[in-house]
Coordinates of C-alpha atoms in Angstrom, one line a residue:
X1 CA 27.7 -23.2 2.8
X2 CA 27.0 -20.9 5.8
X3 CA 28.2 -17.9 3.7
X4 CA 25.6 -18.7 1.1
X5 CA 22.7 -19.1 3.6
X6 CA 23.7 -15.9 5.4
X7 CA 23.8 -14.0 2.1
X8 CA 20.4 -15.2 1.1
X9 CA 18.8 -14.4 4.5
X10 CA 20.4 -11.0 4.4
X11 CA 18.9 -10.3 1.0
X12 CA 15.5 -11.2 2.4
X13 CA 15.9 -8.8 5.4
X14 CA 16.9 -6.0 3.1
X15 CA 13.8 -6.6 1.0
X16 CA 11.6 -6.6 4.2
X17 CA 13.1 -3.2 5.2
X18 CA 11.0 -1.6 2.5
X19 CA 7.8 -3.0 4.1
X20 CA 6.0 -1.3 7.0
X21 CA 5.9 -4.4 9.2
X22 CA 5.4 -2.4 12.4
X23 CA 2.7 -0.2 11.0
X24 CA 1.0 -3.1 9.3
X25 CA 0.6 -1.0 6.2
X26 CA 0.9 -3.9 3.8
X27 CA -1.3 -3.6 0.7
X28 CA -2.6 -6.7 -1.1
X29 CA -0.4 -5.8 -4.1
X30 CA 2.7 -5.5 -2.0
X31 CA 1.9 -8.9 -0.3
X32 CA 1.7 -10.5 -3.8
X33 CA 5.2 -9.0 -4.7
X34 CA 6.6 -10.3 -1.4
X35 CA 5.1 -13.8 -2.0
X36 CA 6.7 -13.9 -5.4
X37 CA 10.1 -12.7 -4.1
X38 CA 10.1 -15.3 -1.3
X39 CA 9.0 -18.1 -3.7
X40 CA 12.0 -17.3 -5.8
X41 CA 14.3 -17.3 -2.8
X42 CA 12.9 -20.7 -1.7
X43 CA 13.4 -22.1 -5.2
X44 CA 17.0 -20.7 -5.2
X45 CA 17.6 -22.3 -1.8
X46 CA 16.3 -25.6 -3.1
X47 CA 18.5 -25.6 -6.1
X48 CA 21.6 -24.8 -4.0
X49 CA 20.8 -27.4 -1.4
X50 CA 20.2 -30.3 -3.8
X51 CA 23.4 -29.6 -5.6
X52 CA 25.5 -30.2 -2.5
X53 CA 27.5 -33.3 -3.1
X54 CA 27.5 -34.4 0.5
X55 CA 26.0 -33.1 3.8
X56 CA 26.5 -34.2 7.3
X57 CA 23.6 -35.2 9.6
X58 CA 24.2 -32.1 11.7
X59 CA 24.2 -29.8 8.7
X60 CA 21.0 -31.4 7.5
X61 CA 19.4 -30.9 10.9
X62 CA 20.5 -27.3 10.9
X63 CA 19.1 -26.7 7.4
X64 CA 15.6 -28.2 8.1
X65 CA 15.3 -26.9 11.7
X66 CA 16.5 -23.3 11.1
X67 CA 17.3 -22.3 7.5
X68 CA 14.4 -23.5 5.4
X69 CA 11.7 -22.7 8.0
X70 CA 12.9 -19.0 8.2
X71 CA 12.2 -18.5 4.5
X72 CA 9.1 -20.7 4.3
X73 CA 7.7 -19.1 7.5
X74 CA 7.8 -15.6 5.9
X75 CA 6.3 -17.0 2.7
X76 CA 3.4 -18.6 4.6
X77 CA 3.0 -15.3 6.6
X78 CA 2.6 -13.0 3.7
X79 CA 0.5 -15.5 1.8
X80 CA -1.8 -15.7 4.8
X81 CA -2.0 -11.9 5.1
X82 CA -2.9 -11.7 1.5
X83 CA -5.8 -14.2 2.0
X84 CA -6.9 -12.6 5.2
X85 CA -7.1 -9.1 3.7
X86 CA -8.6 -10.3 0.5
X87 CA -11.5 -12.0 2.3
X88 CA -11.9 -9.3 5.0
X89 CA -15.5 -8.1 5.1
X90 CA -16.2 -4.5 4.2
X91 CA -18.5 -3.5 7.1
X92 CA -18.5 -2.0 10.6
X93 CA -15.5 -2.1 12.9
X94 CA -17.3 -4.7 15.0
X95 CA -17.7 -7.0 12.0
X96 CA -14.1 -6.7 11.2
X97 CA -13.1 -7.4 14.8
X98 CA -15.1 -10.6 14.8
X99 CA -13.4 -11.6 11.5
X100 CA -9.9 -11.1 13.1
X101 CA -11.0 -12.9 16.2
X102 CA -12.0 -15.9 14.1
X103 CA -8.6 -15.9 12.5
X104 CA -6.9 -15.8 15.9
X105 CA -8.9 -18.8 17.0
X106 CA -7.6 -20.8 14.1
X107 CA -4.1 -20.1 15.3
X108 CA -5.0 -21.6 18.7
X109 CA -6.4 -24.6 17.0
X110 CA -3.1 -25.3 15.2
X111 CA -1.2 -24.8 18.5
X112 CA -3.5 -27.3 20.3
X113 CA -3.1 -29.9 17.6
X114 CA 0.7 -29.7 17.7
X115 CA 1.3 -29.0 21.4
X116 CA 4.0 -31.7 21.9
X117 CA 6.0 -30.6 18.9
X118 CA 5.6 -26.9 19.7
X119 CA 6.9 -27.5 23.3
X120 CA 9.8 -29.5 21.9
X121 CA 10.8 -26.7 19.5
X122 CA 10.3 -23.9 22.0
X123 CA 12.3 -25.7 24.7
X124 CA 15.3 -25.9 22.2
X125 CA 15.2 -29.7 22.6
X126 CA 17.5 -31.8 20.4
X127 CA 17.0 -35.4 21.4
X128 CA 14.6 -36.1 18.5
X129 CA 16.2 -33.9 15.9
X130 CA 17.5 -36.8 13.9
X131 CA 13.9 -38.1 13.5
X132 CA 12.3 -34.7 12.9
X133 CA 14.9 -33.0 10.6
X134 CA 16.7 -35.7 8.6
X135 CA 15.0 -36.8 5.5
X136 CA 13.7 -40.4 5.4
X137 CA 14.1 -40.9 9.2
X138 CA 10.9 -39.5 10.6
X139 CA 8.9 -41.9 12.7
X140 CA 5.2 -41.6 12.1
X141 CA 4.5 -42.8 15.7
X142 CA 6.1 -39.6 17.0
X143 CA 3.4 -37.3 15.7
X144 CA 0.6 -38.7 13.7
X145 CA -0.7 -35.5 12.1
X146 CA 2.8 -34.4 11.0
X147 CA 2.9 -32.9 7.5
X148 CA 4.8 -35.9 6.2
X149 CA 3.2 -35.9 2.8
X150 CA 4.1 -32.4 1.7
X151 CA 5.3 -32.8 -1.8
X152 CA 9.0 -32.7 -2.5
X153 CA 10.4 -35.2 0.0
X154 CA 14.0 -34.4 -1.1
X155 CA 13.5 -30.8 0.2
X156 CA 11.4 -31.4 3.3
X157 CA 11.1 -33.6 6.3
X158 CA 7.5 -32.5 7.1
X159 CA 8.5 -31.1 10.5
X160 CA 10.5 -28.2 9.0
X161 CA 7.1 -27.2 7.6
X162 CA 5.7 -27.2 11.1
X163 CA 8.4 -24.9 12.4
X164 CA 7.6 -22.6 9.5
X165 CA 4.0 -22.7 10.5
X166 CA 4.9 -21.8 14.1
X167 CA 7.0 -18.9 12.9
X168 CA 4.2 -17.8 10.6
X169 CA 1.5 -18.1 13.3
X170 CA 3.5 -16.2 15.9
X171 CA 3.8 -13.3 13.4
X172 CA 0.2 -13.6 12.5
X173 CA -0.9 -13.5 16.1
X174 CA 0.9 -10.1 16.5
X175 CA -0.6 -8.9 13.1
X176 CA -4.1 -9.8 14.0
X177 CA -4.0 -8.4 17.5
X178 CA -2.5 -5.1 16.1
X179 CA -5.3 -5.0 13.5
X180 CA -7.9 -5.3 16.3
X181 CA -6.1 -2.7 18.3
X182 CA -6.2 -0.3 15.3
X183 CA -9.9 -0.7 15.0
X184 CA -10.3 0.1 18.6
X185 CA -8.1 3.1 18.3
X186 CA -10.2 4.4 15.4
X187 CA -13.2 4.3 17.7
X188 CA -11.4 6.2 20.4
X189 CA -10.1 8.8 17.9
X190 CA -13.6 9.2 16.5
X191 CA -15.0 9.8 20.0
X192 CA -12.3 12.2 21.0
X193 CA -12.7 14.2 17.8
X194 CA -16.3 14.9 18.7
X195 CA -15.0 16.8 21.7
X196 CA -12.9 19.1 19.6
X197 CA -13.9 22.1 17.4
X198 CA -15.1 21.1 13.9
X199 CA -11.8 21.9 12.2
X200 CA -10.8 19.4 9.5
X201 CA -7.1 19.0 10.0
X202 CA -5.5 15.8 8.7
X203 CA -1.9 14.8 9.4
X204 CA -0.5 14.0 5.9
X205 CA 3.1 13.5 6.9
X206 CA 4.8 10.3 8.1
X207 CA 3.7 8.9 11.4
X208 CA 7.3 8.9 12.6
X209 CA 7.3 12.7 12.1
X210 CA 4.3 13.2 14.3
X211 CA 5.9 11.0 16.9
X212 CA 9.1 13.0 16.7
X213 CA 7.2 16.2 17.2
X214 CA 5.1 14.8 20.1
X215 CA 8.1 13.6 22.0
X216 CA 9.9 17.0 21.4
X217 CA 6.9 18.8 22.9
X218 CA 6.9 16.5 25.8
X219 CA 10.6 16.9 26.4
X220 CA 10.4 20.7 26.2
X221 CA 7.9 20.8 29.1
X222 CA 5.9 23.6 27.4
X223 CA 2.5 22.0 28.2
X224 CA 1.1 22.3 31.7
X225 CA 4.5 23.3 33.0
X226 CA 5.8 19.9 32.0
X227 CA 3.1 18.1 34.0
X228 CA 1.6 16.1 31.1
X229 CA 2.1 12.5 30.1
X230 CA 3.4 11.6 26.6
X231 CA 0.2 9.4 26.3
X232 CA -2.0 12.5 26.7
X233 CA 0.0 14.4 24.0
X234 CA -0.1 11.5 21.6
X235 CA -3.9 11.0 22.2
X236 CA -4.4 14.7 21.5
X237 CA -2.4 14.4 18.2
X238 CA -4.4 11.4 17.1
X239 CA -7.7 13.1 17.8
X240 CA -6.7 16.5 16.5
X241 CA -5.1 15.3 13.3
X242 CA -7.2 12.1 12.8
X243 CA -4.2 9.8 12.7
X244 CA -3.5 6.5 14.5
X245 CA 0.1 6.6 15.6
X246 CA 0.1 3.0 16.6
X247 CA 2.9 1.9 19.0
X248 CA 4.5 5.3 19.2
X249 CA 7.0 4.2 21.9
X250 CA 8.5 1.6 19.5
X251 CA 8.7 4.4 16.9
X252 CA 10.5 6.6 19.4
X253 CA 13.0 3.8 20.0
X254 CA 13.6 3.6 16.2
X255 CA 14.1 7.4 16.2
X256 CA 16.7 7.2 19.0
X257 CA 18.5 4.5 17.0
X258 CA 19.0 6.7 13.9
X259 CA 22.7 7.1 13.1
X260 CA 23.0 10.2 11.0
X261 CA 20.2 12.5 11.9
X262 CA 17.9 11.8 14.9
X263 CA 15.5 14.7 14.3
X264 CA 15.1 15.1 10.5
X265 CA 11.5 16.4 10.8
X266 CA 12.3 19.0 13.5
X267 CA 15.2 20.2 11.4
X268 CA 13.1 20.4 8.4
X269 CA 10.4 22.6 10.0
X270 CA 13.1 24.9 11.4
X271 CA 14.6 25.2 7.9
X272 CA 11.1 25.8 6.5
X273 CA 10.3 28.5 9.0
X274 CA 13.7 30.3 8.4
X275 CA 13.1 30.2 4.6
X276 CA 9.6 31.6 5.2
X277 CA 11.0 34.4 7.3
X278 CA 13.7 35.2 4.8
X279 CA 11.1 35.3 2.0
X280 CA 8.9 37.6 4.0
X281 CA 11.9 39.9 4.7
X282 CA 12.7 40.1 1.0
X283 CA 9.1 40.9 -0.1

């Protein structure tokens, strides 16, 4: 049973690797594809689970406390992103910030209404697991607004849905805050560009490539005799090339973690320059 669950969860992680979760560059069309993919995995999970001839109480608790919420939480997350971006107003940055703020407040509302259960789950408590995560045993007195009446009682206890909502909302909080940060960065980049000569240069390569170049320049110490902060270099890149590099430190950590080639962009521009030189020599 564990082997099946691990295989299914691995397939989901592989699928998510093709999505720019860090950069938040998730189109509406892509979110629809992910929703369909996760719905199929959830249906597959349901069919497998209901075919089990017998299941211990501990395995049932594990399933409804950890396995199902992981899949359902991602499904709720991408479904919410789809709805948020579909309804996002087309207007000024301030209008969009207010819209994202409103969505953030709704997450706080959910947390406040489910404070006791949220604290129980976050504290890794187990003393009520048999009531929360075994079908047909939930006590309505424990949490009156529990999602007990979600359809399909053979594949939900109600509280597994709440864990999925917690997972979803924690991811959404990061998403919404990053969206607000991106809007603020756009304003900063716009102001900084006004201080530069009117040269329309746009970075059209990957953001990771710009980060790789920025850190290489910083490490080489060729600016201000090395007395310059990486933040200053990245801010200059963003203003000069009209690009929001986002959390470039996290990108740098990913670059360091590359197994085969840590500096593919730098290697590429070296090769390109050498080919240019060889071509010039042959002309």
